[in-house]
PDB file of C-alpha atoms and ligand atoms in Angstrom:
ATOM      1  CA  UNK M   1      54.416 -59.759  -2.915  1.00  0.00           C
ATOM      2  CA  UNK M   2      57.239 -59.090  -5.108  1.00  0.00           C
ATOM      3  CA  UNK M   3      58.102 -60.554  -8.298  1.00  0.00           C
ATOM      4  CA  UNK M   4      61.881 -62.533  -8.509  1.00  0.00           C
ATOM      5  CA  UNK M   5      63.470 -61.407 -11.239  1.00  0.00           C
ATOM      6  CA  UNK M   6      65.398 -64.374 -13.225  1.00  0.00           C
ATOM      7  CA  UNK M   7      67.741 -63.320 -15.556  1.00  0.00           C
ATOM      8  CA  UNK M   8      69.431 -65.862 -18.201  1.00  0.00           C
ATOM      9  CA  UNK M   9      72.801 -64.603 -18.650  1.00  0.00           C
ATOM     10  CA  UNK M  10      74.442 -64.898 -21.904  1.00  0.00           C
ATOM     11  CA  UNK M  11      77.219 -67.853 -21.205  1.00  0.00           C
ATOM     12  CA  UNK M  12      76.736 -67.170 -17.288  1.00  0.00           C
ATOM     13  CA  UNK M  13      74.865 -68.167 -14.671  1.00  0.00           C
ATOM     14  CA  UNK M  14      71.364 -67.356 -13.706  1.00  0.00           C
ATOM     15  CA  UNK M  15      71.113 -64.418 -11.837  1.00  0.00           C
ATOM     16  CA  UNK M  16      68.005 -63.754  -9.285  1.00  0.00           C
ATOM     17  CA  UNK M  17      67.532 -60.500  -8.108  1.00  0.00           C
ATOM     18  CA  UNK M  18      65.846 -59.961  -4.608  1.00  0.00           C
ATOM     19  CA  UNK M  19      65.859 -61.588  -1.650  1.00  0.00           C
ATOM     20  CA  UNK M  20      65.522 -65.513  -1.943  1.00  0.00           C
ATOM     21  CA  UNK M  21      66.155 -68.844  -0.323  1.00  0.00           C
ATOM     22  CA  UNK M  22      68.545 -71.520  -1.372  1.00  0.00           C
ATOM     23  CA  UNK M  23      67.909 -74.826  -0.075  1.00  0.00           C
ATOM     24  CA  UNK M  24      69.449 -78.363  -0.748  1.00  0.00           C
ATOM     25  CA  UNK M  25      66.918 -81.408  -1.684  1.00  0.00           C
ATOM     26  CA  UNK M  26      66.442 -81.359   2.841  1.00  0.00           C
ATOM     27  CA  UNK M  27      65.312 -78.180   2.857  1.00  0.00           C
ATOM     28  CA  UNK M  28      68.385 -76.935   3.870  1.00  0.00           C
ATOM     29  CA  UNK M  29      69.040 -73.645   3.527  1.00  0.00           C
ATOM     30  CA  UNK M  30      72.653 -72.228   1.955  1.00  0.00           C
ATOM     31  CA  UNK M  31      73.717 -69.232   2.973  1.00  0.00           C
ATOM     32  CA  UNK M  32      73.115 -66.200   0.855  1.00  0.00           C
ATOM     33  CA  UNK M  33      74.003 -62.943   1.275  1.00  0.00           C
ATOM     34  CA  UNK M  34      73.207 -59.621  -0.163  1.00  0.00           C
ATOM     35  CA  UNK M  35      70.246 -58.890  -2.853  1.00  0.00           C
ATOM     36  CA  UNK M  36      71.909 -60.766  -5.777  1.00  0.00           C
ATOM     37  CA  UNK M  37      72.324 -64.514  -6.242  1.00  0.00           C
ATOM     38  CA  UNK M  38      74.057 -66.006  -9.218  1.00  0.00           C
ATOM     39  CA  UNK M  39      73.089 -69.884  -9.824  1.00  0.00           C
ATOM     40  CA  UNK M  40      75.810 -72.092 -11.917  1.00  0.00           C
ATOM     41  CA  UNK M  41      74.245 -73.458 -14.844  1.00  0.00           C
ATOM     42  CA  UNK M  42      77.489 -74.740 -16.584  1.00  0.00           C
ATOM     43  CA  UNK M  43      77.860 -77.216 -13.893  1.00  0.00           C
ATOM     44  CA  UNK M  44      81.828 -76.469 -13.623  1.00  0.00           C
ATOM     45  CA  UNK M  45      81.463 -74.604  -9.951  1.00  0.00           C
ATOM     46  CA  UNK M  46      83.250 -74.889  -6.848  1.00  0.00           C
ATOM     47  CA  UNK M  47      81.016 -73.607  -5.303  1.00  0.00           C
ATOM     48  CA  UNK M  48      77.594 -75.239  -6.367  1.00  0.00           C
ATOM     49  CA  UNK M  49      74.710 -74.457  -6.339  1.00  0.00           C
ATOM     50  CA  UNK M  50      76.588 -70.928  -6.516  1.00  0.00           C
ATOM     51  CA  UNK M  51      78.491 -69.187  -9.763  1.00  0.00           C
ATOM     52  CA  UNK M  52      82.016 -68.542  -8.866  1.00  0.00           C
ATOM     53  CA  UNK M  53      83.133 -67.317 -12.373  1.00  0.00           C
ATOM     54  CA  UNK M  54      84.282 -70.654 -13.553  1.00  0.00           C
ATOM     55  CA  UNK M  55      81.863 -70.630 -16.458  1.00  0.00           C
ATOM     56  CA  UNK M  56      84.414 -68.002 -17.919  1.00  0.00           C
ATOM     57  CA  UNK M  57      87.422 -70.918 -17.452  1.00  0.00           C
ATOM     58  CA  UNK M  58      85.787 -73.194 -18.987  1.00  0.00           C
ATOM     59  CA  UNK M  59      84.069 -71.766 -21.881  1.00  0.00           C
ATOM     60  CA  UNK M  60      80.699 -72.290 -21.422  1.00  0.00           C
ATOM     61  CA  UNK M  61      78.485 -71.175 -24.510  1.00  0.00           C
ATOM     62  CA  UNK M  62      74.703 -71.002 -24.108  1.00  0.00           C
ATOM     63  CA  UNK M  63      73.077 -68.202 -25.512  1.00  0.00           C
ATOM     64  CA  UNK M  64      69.272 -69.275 -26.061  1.00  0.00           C
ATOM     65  CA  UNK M  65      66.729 -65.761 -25.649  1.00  0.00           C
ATOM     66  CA  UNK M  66      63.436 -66.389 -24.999  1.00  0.00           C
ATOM     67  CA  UNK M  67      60.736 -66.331 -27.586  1.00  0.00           C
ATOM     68  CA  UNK M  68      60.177 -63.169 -29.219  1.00  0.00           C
ATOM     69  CA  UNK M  69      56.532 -61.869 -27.654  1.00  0.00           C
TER      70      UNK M  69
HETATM   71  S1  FES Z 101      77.666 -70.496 -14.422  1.00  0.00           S
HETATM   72 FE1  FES Z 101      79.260 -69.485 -13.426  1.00  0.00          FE
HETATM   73  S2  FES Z 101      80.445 -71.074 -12.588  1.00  0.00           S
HETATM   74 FE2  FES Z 101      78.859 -72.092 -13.619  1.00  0.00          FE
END
């Protein structure tokens, strides 16, 4: 099986690259299309659990790398 890649965007979402499910606390499933899914992590969305760019509006500023290996 695959690996998801997770990627921690500098002041941006997190971005998942290849095919994944989205579901609300039900089990519900959002709909997602196409191989890339951005998640909002600056909470500022319209359309949550989904980036829509807002983080950009608003400012959001987290840049935290992971732990050098
Ligand atoms: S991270 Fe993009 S709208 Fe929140």
């Amino acid at each position: 099986m695959a690996e998801l890649k997770v990627t921690v965007r500098p002041n941006g979402p997190y971005v998942i690259q290849g095919p994944v499910q989205v579901v609300d606390w039900h089990g519900h499933p959002y709909p997602v299309s196409g191989p890339v899914t951005a998640l909002c992590r600056c909470g500022h969305s319209e359309n949550k659990p989904f980036c829509d760019g807002s983080h950009k509006r608003v400012g959001f500023q987290h840049e935290e790398p992971a732990p050098a290996e």
